[in-house]
Coordinates of C-alpha atoms in Angstrom, one line a residue:
M154 CA 41.7 -15.0 -10.0
V155 CA 44.4 -13.3 -12.1
K156 CA 46.1 -10.5 -10.2
S157 CA 47.7 -7.3 -11.5
S158 CA 51.5 -6.7 -11.5
I159 CA 50.9 -4.2 -8.6
T160 CA 49.2 -7.0 -6.6
V161 CA 52.1 -9.4 -7.3
A162 CA 54.6 -6.7 -6.2
K163 CA 52.6 -6.3 -3.0
E164 CA 52.8 -10.1 -2.5
I165 CA 56.5 -9.9 -2.7
L166 CA 56.6 -7.3 0.0
F167 CA 54.2 -9.3 2.1
L168 CA 56.5 -12.3 1.8
L169 CA 59.1 -10.1 3.5
F170 CA 57.0 -10.4 6.6
F171 CA 56.0 -14.0 6.2
T172 CA 58.6 -16.3 7.6
T173 CA 62.3 -15.5 7.3
T174 CA 64.8 -13.0 6.1
F175 CA 68.5 -13.0 5.6
F176 CA 69.0 -10.6 8.5
N177 CA 69.2 -11.9 12.1
S178 CA 68.5 -10.2 15.4
S179 CA 72.1 -9.0 16.1
H180 CA 73.0 -5.3 15.5
A181 CA 75.9 -6.1 13.2
S182 CA 75.4 -4.9 9.7
P183 CA 74.2 -7.5 7.1
T184 CA 77.5 -7.2 5.2
Q185 CA 79.5 -8.0 8.4
E186 CA 77.2 -10.9 9.1
Q187 CA 77.6 -12.4 5.6
D188 CA 81.4 -11.8 5.5
S189 CA 81.8 -13.5 8.9
Y190 CA 79.6 -16.4 7.9
S191 CA 81.4 -16.7 4.5
Q192 CA 84.8 -16.9 6.2
E193 CA 83.5 -19.6 8.5
Q194 CA 82.1 -21.5 5.6
N195 CA 85.4 -21.3 3.7
K196 CA 87.0 -23.1 6.7
E197 CA 84.6 -26.0 6.4
K198 CA 85.6 -29.2 4.7
P199 CA 83.8 -29.5 1.3
P200 CA 81.2 -32.3 1.4
S201 CA 82.4 -35.6 0.1
Y202 CA 79.8 -35.7 -2.7
L203 CA 81.5 -32.9 -4.5
K204 CA 84.0 -35.5 -5.7
M205 CA 81.2 -36.9 -7.9
V206 CA 80.1 -33.5 -9.3
S207 CA 81.3 -31.9 -12.5
N208 CA 80.1 -29.3 -14.8
A209 CA 78.0 -30.8 -17.7
S210 CA 80.5 -29.3 -20.2
E211 CA 83.2 -31.7 -18.9
F212 CA 81.1 -34.8 -19.8
P213 CA 81.6 -36.8 -23.0
L214 CA 79.3 -36.1 -25.9
E215 CA 78.0 -39.7 -25.5
D216 CA 78.2 -42.2 -22.6
Y217 CA 76.3 -45.2 -21.3
Y218 CA 74.7 -45.8 -17.9
D219 CA 72.5 -48.2 -16.0
Y220 CA 70.3 -45.4 -14.7
I221 CA 69.9 -41.8 -15.8
I222 CA 68.1 -39.6 -13.2
V223 CA 66.8 -36.3 -14.5
G224 CA 66.8 -34.0 -11.5
G225 CA 69.1 -34.0 -8.5
G226 CA 66.5 -32.7 -6.1
T227 CA 64.6 -33.8 -3.0
A228 CA 63.8 -37.3 -4.3
G229 CA 66.6 -37.6 -7.0
C230 CA 69.5 -37.4 -4.6
P231 CA 68.5 -40.3 -2.2
L232 CA 67.4 -42.3 -5.3
A233 CA 70.8 -41.8 -6.9
A234 CA 72.7 -42.6 -3.7
T235 CA 70.8 -45.9 -3.3
L236 CA 71.0 -47.1 -6.9
S237 CA 74.7 -46.3 -7.1
Q238 CA 75.4 -49.1 -4.6
S239 CA 75.2 -51.6 -7.4
H240 CA 74.8 -49.8 -10.7
R241 CA 76.4 -47.0 -12.8
V242 CA 74.2 -43.9 -12.3
L243 CA 74.2 -40.4 -13.9
V244 CA 72.3 -37.5 -12.3
L245 CA 71.5 -34.5 -14.5
E246 CA 70.9 -31.4 -12.5
R247 CA 69.9 -28.2 -14.3
G248 CA 71.2 -25.9 -11.5
G249 CA 74.5 -25.7 -9.6
I250 CA 75.6 -26.6 -6.1
S251 CA 74.8 -25.1 -2.8
H252 CA 78.2 -25.4 -1.2
G253 CA 80.0 -22.0 -0.9
R254 CA 76.7 -20.1 -0.9
P255 CA 76.4 -18.8 2.7
G256 CA 73.1 -17.0 2.0
L257 CA 71.6 -20.3 0.8
M258 CA 73.0 -22.6 3.5
N259 CA 71.9 -20.8 6.6
Q260 CA 68.3 -20.3 7.7
E261 CA 68.5 -16.5 7.6
G262 CA 68.9 -16.7 3.8
F263 CA 65.6 -18.5 3.1
L264 CA 63.6 -15.5 2.0
N265 CA 66.5 -13.7 0.2
T266 CA 66.9 -16.8 -2.0
L267 CA 63.2 -16.6 -3.0
L268 CA 63.2 -12.9 -3.6
N269 CA 66.3 -13.1 -5.7
A270 CA 64.8 -15.8 -8.0
N271 CA 64.4 -14.4 -11.5
A272 CA 61.2 -15.5 -13.2
H273 CA 61.9 -13.6 -16.4
N274 CA 65.5 -14.7 -17.2
A275 CA 65.4 -18.4 -18.2
N276 CA 69.2 -18.4 -18.6
N277 CA 69.9 -17.3 -15.1
D278 CA 71.1 -20.7 -14.1
D279 CA 73.1 -19.5 -11.1
S280 CA 70.0 -18.7 -9.1
P281 CA 69.2 -21.7 -6.8
A282 CA 65.4 -20.9 -7.1
Q283 CA 63.3 -20.2 -10.2
S284 CA 60.2 -18.2 -9.5
F285 CA 56.9 -18.3 -11.4
V286 CA 53.6 -16.7 -11.1
S287 CA 50.6 -19.0 -11.6
E288 CA 47.6 -18.0 -13.6
D289 CA 45.9 -17.6 -10.2
G290 CA 48.2 -14.6 -9.7
V291 CA 50.1 -16.3 -6.9
L292 CA 53.9 -16.0 -6.7
N293 CA 55.6 -19.4 -6.3
A294 CA 59.1 -20.9 -6.7
R295 CA 60.9 -24.2 -7.7
G296 CA 64.4 -25.4 -6.8
R297 CA 67.2 -25.1 -9.3
V298 CA 70.2 -26.5 -7.4
L299 CA 71.6 -29.8 -6.3
G300 CA 69.2 -30.8 -3.5
G301 CA 66.3 -29.2 -5.3
S302 CA 63.6 -27.5 -3.2
S303 CA 65.0 -29.1 0.0
A304 CA 67.9 -26.7 -0.5
I305 CA 65.6 -23.6 -0.6
N306 CA 62.7 -24.4 1.8
A307 CA 61.9 -23.5 5.4
G308 CA 63.3 -26.9 6.7
F309 CA 60.2 -28.3 8.4
Y310 CA 60.4 -32.2 8.5
S311 CA 57.5 -34.4 9.3
R312 CA 56.4 -37.8 8.0
A313 CA 53.2 -38.3 6.0
D314 CA 49.9 -39.0 7.6
R315 CA 48.4 -42.5 7.5
E316 CA 45.7 -41.5 4.9
F317 CA 48.4 -40.8 2.4
F318 CA 49.6 -44.4 2.3
T319 CA 46.0 -45.6 2.0
N320 CA 45.0 -43.1 -0.7
S321 CA 48.2 -42.6 -2.8
G322 CA 47.5 -45.5 -5.2
L323 CA 50.8 -47.2 -4.4
L324 CA 51.2 -50.6 -2.8
W325 CA 53.5 -49.6 0.1
D326 CA 55.7 -51.9 2.1
L327 CA 55.3 -50.0 5.4
K328 CA 58.3 -51.7 7.0
L329 CA 60.5 -50.5 4.1
V330 CA 58.8 -47.1 4.3
N331 CA 59.9 -46.8 8.0
E332 CA 63.4 -47.9 7.2
S333 CA 63.7 -45.4 4.4
Y334 CA 62.5 -42.5 6.6
E335 CA 65.1 -43.5 9.3
W336 CA 67.8 -43.7 6.7
V337 CA 67.1 -40.0 5.8
E338 CA 66.7 -38.9 9.4
R339 CA 70.1 -40.3 10.6
E340 CA 71.8 -37.8 8.3
I341 CA 69.9 -34.6 8.0
V342 CA 67.1 -34.2 10.6
F343 CA 67.4 -32.3 13.9
R344 CA 65.3 -31.4 16.9
P345 CA 64.8 -27.7 17.1
E346 CA 65.1 -25.8 20.4
L347 CA 62.0 -23.7 21.0
K348 CA 62.5 -20.1 22.0
T349 CA 60.1 -17.3 22.9
W350 CA 57.8 -17.1 19.8
Q351 CA 57.6 -20.8 19.0
S352 CA 56.9 -21.6 22.7
A353 CA 54.1 -19.1 22.8
V354 CA 52.6 -20.5 19.7
R355 CA 52.6 -24.0 21.2
D356 CA 50.9 -22.7 24.3
G357 CA 48.4 -20.7 22.2
L358 CA 47.5 -23.7 20.1
L359 CA 46.8 -25.8 23.2
E360 CA 44.7 -23.0 24.7
A361 CA 42.8 -22.8 21.4
G362 CA 41.9 -26.5 21.7
V363 CA 44.4 -28.0 19.2
G364 CA 45.2 -31.0 21.4
P365 CA 46.6 -33.2 22.6
Y366 CA 50.2 -32.1 23.1
N367 CA 52.4 -34.6 21.3
G368 CA 55.8 -33.1 22.2
F369 CA 58.6 -33.6 19.7
T370 CA 57.8 -36.2 17.1
L371 CA 58.5 -36.8 13.4
D372 CA 55.2 -38.7 13.0
H373 CA 52.0 -37.1 11.9
A374 CA 49.7 -36.7 14.8
T375 CA 46.5 -34.7 15.3
G376 CA 47.1 -32.1 18.0
T377 CA 50.1 -29.8 18.7
K378 CA 53.6 -31.0 18.2
I379 CA 57.2 -30.0 17.6
G380 CA 58.5 -31.3 14.3
G381 CA 61.9 -32.0 13.0
S382 CA 64.1 -29.5 11.1
T383 CA 66.8 -29.8 8.4
F384 CA 68.6 -26.9 10.0
D385 CA 71.0 -27.9 12.8
S386 CA 71.5 -26.1 16.1
S387 CA 73.9 -23.6 14.4
G388 CA 71.3 -22.7 11.8
K389 CA 73.1 -24.5 8.9
R390 CA 70.9 -26.1 6.3
H391 CA 71.1 -29.8 5.4
S392 CA 69.4 -30.8 2.1
S393 CA 68.8 -34.1 0.3
A394 CA 72.2 -33.5 -1.4
D395 CA 73.8 -34.5 2.0
L396 CA 72.3 -37.9 1.5
L397 CA 74.8 -38.4 -1.4
R398 CA 77.2 -39.2 1.4
Y399 CA 75.8 -42.7 1.3
A400 CA 76.6 -43.2 -2.5
R401 CA 79.2 -45.4 -3.9
H402 CA 81.4 -42.8 -5.5
S403 CA 82.9 -45.0 -8.2
N404 CA 79.4 -45.6 -9.6
L405 CA 77.9 -42.1 -9.5
Q406 CA 78.4 -39.1 -11.7
I407 CA 76.5 -35.9 -11.2
A408 CA 76.4 -33.3 -14.0
V409 CA 75.4 -29.8 -12.9
Y410 CA 74.2 -27.1 -15.3
A411 CA 72.8 -29.9 -17.4
S412 CA 69.5 -29.0 -19.1
V413 CA 67.7 -32.1 -20.3
E414 CA 66.0 -31.1 -23.6
R415 CA 64.0 -34.3 -24.3
L416 CA 63.8 -38.0 -23.8
L417 CA 65.2 -40.3 -26.4
L418 CA 62.6 -43.0 -27.4
A419 CA 62.7 -45.9 -29.7
S420 CA 60.3 -48.5 -31.0
S421 CA 61.1 -52.2 -31.0
P422 CA 59.0 -55.2 -32.0
S423 CA 58.0 -57.7 -29.3
S424 CA 56.1 -61.0 -29.8
S425 CA 53.4 -62.4 -27.7
F426 CA 52.4 -66.1 -28.1
S427 CA 49.3 -68.1 -27.4
S428 CA 48.4 -71.7 -28.1
A429 CA 46.4 -70.6 -31.2
N430 CA 48.5 -68.0 -32.8
S431 CA 51.3 -65.4 -32.4
A432 CA 51.2 -61.7 -32.8
T433 CA 53.9 -59.0 -33.0
T434 CA 53.3 -55.7 -31.4
T435 CA 55.4 -52.5 -31.3
S436 CA 56.8 -51.5 -27.9
L437 CA 58.0 -47.9 -27.2
S438 CA 60.9 -47.6 -24.8
A439 CA 63.2 -44.9 -23.4
I440 CA 66.8 -45.4 -24.5
G441 CA 68.3 -42.2 -23.0
V442 CA 68.2 -38.4 -22.9
L443 CA 69.5 -35.4 -24.8
Y444 CA 70.9 -32.7 -22.6
R445 CA 72.7 -29.4 -23.2
D446 CA 75.5 -27.9 -21.1
K447 CA 76.0 -24.3 -20.2
N448 CA 78.0 -23.7 -23.4
G449 CA 75.1 -24.8 -25.5
K450 CA 76.8 -28.1 -26.5
Y451 CA 74.5 -31.2 -26.8
H452 CA 75.3 -34.5 -25.1
H453 CA 73.6 -38.0 -25.3
A454 CA 73.3 -40.1 -22.2
I455 CA 72.3 -43.6 -23.3
L456 CA 70.9 -46.6 -21.3
K457 CA 72.7 -49.9 -21.0
D458 CA 70.7 -53.1 -21.2
Q459 CA 67.9 -53.3 -18.6
G460 CA 68.6 -49.7 -17.6
E461 CA 66.0 -47.0 -17.0
V462 CA 65.5 -43.2 -17.3
I463 CA 64.0 -41.9 -14.1
L464 CA 62.4 -38.5 -14.0
S465 CA 62.9 -36.7 -10.7
A466 CA 62.4 -33.2 -12.0
G467 CA 59.4 -32.4 -9.7
A468 CA 55.7 -31.5 -10.3
I469 CA 56.7 -28.8 -12.7
G470 CA 59.7 -30.3 -14.5
S471 CA 58.6 -33.9 -15.0
P472 CA 55.3 -33.3 -16.8
Q473 CA 56.9 -30.5 -18.8
L474 CA 59.7 -32.8 -20.0
L475 CA 57.1 -35.5 -21.0
L476 CA 55.2 -33.0 -23.1
L477 CA 58.4 -31.7 -24.8
S478 CA 59.3 -35.4 -25.6
G479 CA 56.0 -36.0 -27.3
I480 CA 54.3 -37.8 -24.4
G481 CA 50.9 -36.3 -23.6
P482 CA 47.5 -35.5 -25.1
R483 CA 47.7 -36.0 -28.9
P484 CA 45.6 -32.9 -29.9
Y485 CA 47.5 -30.6 -27.6
L486 CA 51.0 -31.8 -28.7
S487 CA 50.0 -31.5 -32.3
S488 CA 48.9 -27.9 -31.7
W489 CA 52.5 -27.1 -30.7
G490 CA 53.9 -29.0 -33.6
I491 CA 55.5 -31.6 -31.3
P492 CA 55.7 -35.1 -32.9
V493 CA 53.4 -37.3 -30.8
A494 CA 55.4 -40.3 -29.5
H495 CA 52.7 -41.6 -27.2
H496 CA 49.2 -40.4 -26.5
L497 CA 48.9 -40.0 -22.7
P498 CA 46.0 -37.6 -22.1
Y499 CA 46.5 -36.8 -18.4
V500 CA 50.1 -35.5 -18.5
G501 CA 50.1 -32.1 -16.8
H502 CA 46.6 -32.6 -15.2
F503 CA 45.6 -33.1 -11.6
L504 CA 48.1 -30.5 -10.4
Y505 CA 47.6 -29.3 -6.8
D506 CA 49.0 -26.7 -4.4
N507 CA 48.2 -26.2 -0.7
P508 CA 46.9 -22.7 -0.3
R509 CA 48.3 -20.6 2.6
N510 CA 46.6 -17.8 4.5
G511 CA 47.8 -16.0 7.5
I512 CA 48.4 -12.8 9.5
T513 CA 51.5 -10.8 10.4
F514 CA 52.0 -8.3 13.2
L515 CA 54.6 -6.3 15.1
P516 CA 55.1 -7.8 18.6
S517 CA 55.6 -5.5 21.6
I518 CA 58.7 -7.4 22.6
P519 CA 61.8 -8.5 20.6
L520 CA 61.7 -12.0 19.2
E521 CA 64.3 -14.3 17.8
H522 CA 64.5 -15.5 14.3
S523 CA 62.6 -18.8 13.9
L524 CA 61.4 -20.9 11.1
I525 CA 58.5 -23.3 11.3
E526 CA 59.0 -25.6 14.3
V527 CA 55.6 -26.0 16.0
V528 CA 52.6 -27.2 14.1
G529 CA 48.9 -27.5 15.2
I530 CA 47.2 -30.2 13.2
T531 CA 43.4 -29.8 13.7
D532 CA 40.6 -32.3 13.1
S533 CA 38.9 -29.9 10.7
G534 CA 41.3 -30.0 7.8
A535 CA 43.7 -27.2 8.7
Y536 CA 47.3 -26.9 9.9
I537 CA 48.5 -24.0 11.9
E538 CA 52.2 -22.9 11.8
A539 CA 54.2 -19.9 12.7
A540 CA 57.5 -18.0 12.1
S541 CA 59.2 -15.0 13.5
N542 CA 62.0 -12.8 12.2
V543 CA 63.9 -9.6 12.4
V544 CA 63.7 -7.3 9.3
P545 CA 65.7 -4.2 8.5
F546 CA 63.9 -0.9 8.6
S547 CA 65.1 2.1 6.6
T548 CA 63.8 5.6 6.6
P549 CA 61.8 6.5 3.5
Q550 CA 63.8 8.8 1.2
Q551 CA 61.0 11.3 0.8
M552 CA 61.1 12.0 4.6
L553 CA 63.8 14.7 4.1
F554 CA 63.6 16.1 7.7
I555 CA 64.5 12.9 9.4
R556 CA 68.2 12.1 9.8
P557 CA 69.1 8.5 8.7
P558 CA 70.2 6.4 11.7
A559 CA 74.0 5.8 12.0
S560 CA 73.4 2.0 12.3
P561 CA 70.7 -0.2 10.9
L562 CA 67.3 -0.4 12.6
Y563 CA 65.5 -3.6 12.9
L564 CA 61.8 -4.5 13.4
T565 CA 60.6 -7.8 14.8
V566 CA 57.7 -9.4 13.0
A567 CA 55.6 -12.5 13.9
T568 CA 53.5 -14.6 11.6
L569 CA 50.7 -17.1 12.1
I570 CA 49.9 -19.3 9.1
S571 CA 47.0 -21.6 8.2
K572 CA 47.2 -24.1 5.4
I573 CA 44.6 -26.7 4.5
S574 CA 44.9 -30.5 4.1
G575 CA 44.4 -31.9 0.7
P576 CA 43.6 -29.8 -1.3
V577 CA 40.7 -31.1 -3.4
S578 CA 40.8 -28.3 -6.0
A579 CA 42.9 -29.4 -9.0
G580 CA 44.7 -27.4 -11.6
F581 CA 46.8 -28.1 -14.7
L582 CA 50.0 -27.3 -16.5
R583 CA 50.7 -26.4 -20.1
L584 CA 53.6 -25.3 -22.1
A585 CA 54.7 -21.7 -22.5
S586 CA 57.5 -22.6 -24.9
T587 CA 59.2 -25.5 -26.5
D588 CA 62.4 -24.4 -24.7
V589 CA 62.7 -26.5 -21.5
R590 CA 64.4 -23.6 -19.6
F591 CA 61.2 -21.5 -19.6
N592 CA 58.6 -22.2 -16.9
P593 CA 55.4 -23.8 -18.2
I594 CA 52.1 -22.1 -17.5
V595 CA 50.5 -23.3 -14.3
R596 CA 47.0 -22.9 -12.8
F597 CA 46.2 -24.4 -9.4
N598 CA 42.6 -23.2 -9.2
Y599 CA 42.8 -22.4 -5.5
F600 CA 39.5 -22.8 -3.6
N601 CA 37.7 -24.0 -6.7
N602 CA 36.2 -26.7 -4.6
A603 CA 33.9 -25.7 -1.6
V604 CA 35.6 -28.3 0.6
D605 CA 38.9 -26.3 0.4
V606 CA 37.0 -23.1 1.3
E607 CA 35.5 -24.7 4.4
R608 CA 38.8 -26.0 5.5
C609 CA 40.4 -22.6 5.1
V610 CA 37.6 -20.9 7.1
N611 CA 38.1 -23.5 9.8
G612 CA 41.8 -22.7 9.8
T613 CA 41.6 -19.0 9.8
R614 CA 39.0 -19.1 12.6
K615 CA 41.5 -21.2 14.6
L616 CA 44.1 -18.4 14.0
G617 CA 41.6 -16.1 15.7
D618 CA 41.4 -18.5 18.6
V619 CA 45.1 -18.5 19.0
L620 CA 45.3 -14.7 18.9
R621 CA 42.8 -14.5 21.7
S622 CA 44.7 -16.9 23.9
R623 CA 46.6 -15.8 27.0
A624 CA 49.8 -16.9 25.4
M625 CA 49.6 -14.1 22.9
N626 CA 49.0 -11.3 25.4
D627 CA 52.7 -10.4 25.8
F628 CA 52.9 -9.5 22.1
K629 CA 50.2 -6.8 22.2
F630 CA 50.6 -3.1 22.4
R631 CA 48.6 -0.8 24.7
N632 CA 46.8 2.0 22.8
W633 CA 46.0 5.5 24.1
L634 CA 42.8 4.2 25.7
G635 CA 44.8 1.6 27.6
V636 CA 43.4 -1.3 25.5
R637 CA 45.9 -3.9 24.5
D638 CA 45.8 -5.1 20.9
F639 CA 47.9 -6.3 18.0
R640 CA 49.6 -4.1 15.4
F641 CA 49.0 -5.9 12.2
I642 CA 51.0 -5.6 9.0
G643 CA 48.9 -6.3 6.0
P644 CA 45.4 -7.8 6.2
A645 CA 43.9 -8.6 9.6
L646 CA 41.3 -11.3 10.2
P647 CA 37.7 -10.1 9.7
N648 CA 36.1 -8.7 12.9
D649 CA 33.2 -11.1 12.7
Q650 CA 34.8 -14.4 12.4
T651 CA 31.5 -16.2 12.7
N652 CA 30.5 -14.8 9.4
Y653 CA 31.3 -17.6 6.9
V654 CA 31.0 -15.4 3.8
E655 CA 33.5 -12.8 5.2
M656 CA 35.9 -15.5 6.2
A657 CA 35.7 -17.2 2.8
E658 CA 36.3 -13.9 1.1
F659 CA 39.4 -13.4 3.4
C660 CA 40.7 -16.8 2.2
R661 CA 40.3 -16.0 -1.4
R662 CA 41.6 -12.4 -1.1
T663 CA 44.8 -13.3 0.8
V664 CA 45.7 -16.7 -0.7
S665 CA 49.3 -17.5 -1.2
T666 CA 51.4 -20.6 -1.5
I667 CA 53.3 -22.7 1.0
W668 CA 55.3 -24.3 -1.9
H669 CA 53.8 -27.8 -1.5
Y670 CA 52.6 -28.3 -5.1
H671 CA 52.3 -31.8 -6.4
G672 CA 50.7 -33.9 -9.1
G673 CA 50.9 -33.5 -12.9
C674 CA 51.9 -37.2 -13.5
V675 CA 49.6 -38.9 -11.0
V676 CA 49.5 -42.6 -10.2
G677 CA 46.8 -44.4 -12.2
R678 CA 46.7 -41.7 -15.0
V679 CA 50.3 -41.2 -16.1
V680 CA 52.3 -43.8 -14.1
D681 CA 51.3 -47.2 -12.7
S682 CA 51.7 -48.4 -9.1
H683 CA 55.4 -49.1 -9.7
L684 CA 55.8 -45.5 -11.0
K685 CA 56.5 -46.7 -14.5
V686 CA 55.1 -44.4 -17.2
I687 CA 52.1 -46.2 -18.7
G688 CA 52.8 -47.5 -22.2
I689 CA 56.6 -46.8 -22.3
D690 CA 59.2 -49.2 -21.2
S691 CA 62.3 -48.2 -19.2
L692 CA 60.8 -44.9 -18.1
R693 CA 59.8 -44.2 -14.5
I694 CA 59.0 -41.1 -12.5
V695 CA 60.0 -40.8 -8.8
D696 CA 59.0 -37.4 -7.4
G697 CA 56.0 -35.4 -6.2
S698 CA 54.4 -35.2 -9.6
V699 CA 53.0 -38.7 -9.0
F700 CA 51.1 -37.7 -5.9
G701 CA 47.4 -37.2 -6.4
V702 CA 47.1 -36.6 -2.7
S703 CA 49.3 -34.6 -0.4
P704 CA 51.4 -36.3 2.4
G705 CA 49.5 -33.9 4.6
T706 CA 52.4 -32.0 6.0
N707 CA 55.5 -30.6 4.4
P708 CA 56.3 -33.1 1.7
Q709 CA 60.1 -33.1 1.8
A710 CA 60.3 -35.9 4.3
T711 CA 58.1 -38.2 2.2
L712 CA 59.9 -37.2 -1.1
M713 CA 63.3 -38.1 0.4
M714 CA 61.8 -41.3 1.7
L715 CA 60.3 -42.0 -1.8
G716 CA 63.8 -41.7 -3.4
R717 CA 65.3 -44.1 -1.0
Y718 CA 62.3 -46.5 -1.0
F719 CA 62.2 -46.8 -4.8
G720 CA 65.9 -47.0 -5.1
L721 CA 65.7 -50.1 -2.9
K722 CA 62.7 -51.5 -4.8
I723 CA 64.3 -51.1 -8.2
T724 CA 67.5 -52.7 -7.1
R725 CA 65.7 -55.7 -5.6
E726 CA 63.4 -56.1 -8.6
R727 CA 66.4 -56.1 -10.9
G728 CA 68.2 -58.6 -8.8
K729 CA 65.3 -61.0 -9.0
Y730 CA 65.1 -60.5 -12.7
N731 CA 68.8 -61.3 -13.1
D732 CA 68.4 -64.4 -10.9

């Protein structure tokens, strides 16, 4: 399903009409908007966690820690905040910080951040997002900033479905799970106020039979609901970095612009005894990491006794770093000339991404800017979401006889989105370079499994039901025959939505991402039920790469919970060991 560069360029333009832009619905110029917001931001008190943050170049060339966390992202920040209560912790984040970036820290800047991501310049560390195009031809992105992808996403917050806890391969303490969710929610989760478009989508979903209506809830529930948001009522973003407020500042150090090159591993003899004889085996253990600062200087972070290296670099970064450290399939690593430290055949395998399909149209009435707030969770494997925004319109340069407007013109666009649960189709990751700064090669194999195709057809048919609801009538235009209809931008749904073949083709032809990729270091294959890397001591992975199944909804809530949850579990386990 490889697409041409022209198709990719069209997808970038189509993204413009997908969810959000950095322009809002006022008639002030974008520059005025940004300057005003920037002045307001400068008046704000810097977040307290900045006292713990330094450029990696300011760190010693060698230092010792109880826990070294690779990645200050969605899971890494709550993990660090929790572990720092009783241990010395280092967080190594390859990107910078979000504070002082008004375009990143307000909801209107969501799309601009993604569009400005530079996929071809691996040294562009100042971009908070790093884009990549999968071998499926679909444009995607990963976070490169303290807070990770929670600092660049659309902000929707919802807890995982029950099936996730049953099927994830982990032995969950559900009481602790609930407490960990609540710990996150007290700091960064808000109830959105529905306006015109989101209210209409809610009513349209209910008319289309996506019931019952569950109102506002952070829990996963079949039917139509209002979810939480990590944007507050003023539109300011709150990311997992805000959870660092809970950290013990004297125990936590955060290095930004720190590129971890590889894990440091060592072999040590260990003896096992039986009544008949004794045997000595060799145990491989993580002892630290090698990282490089922005000036190219190398640093060693070394573990203290009983310490751990914890990878929280995400579904792309964690398997990539294992491979570069010689942990992975022996034949594959040998083909790259990477010394094999530990044969672990499934590193980089079982990689998943939830495909997105949808439609966009010009409404007949002005709409406010809104991110995803209402969701319809069907019983047929599909989720329906929506967004609305105001985009700038400029007169094409070739239209010489039309005078440019004195002030900017704006068009309102509305989007309905379907994503599938699961997915079942699995892909893989492999290296593109031995330089960790370059994105690996990723293939998600969208719709490779017929189950995913069926779920997509069910979801896109439900989009058609919503469009035919009375709640959508106000957004239609009347044509010259007096018939009211939508003015679509980009592909419209097939006319005959009962035709399974046509609907399946629509799914494949219009597939895009909703940035919910996971897997690559899945439980039972790469890590055990305690998230420890199989066969290597003192090395654990706490991020979405361990998930072989999706949380169902937007994963950020569950990833932040995961960081808090395993921070508590590790602390308690170590306390028992010391006792």
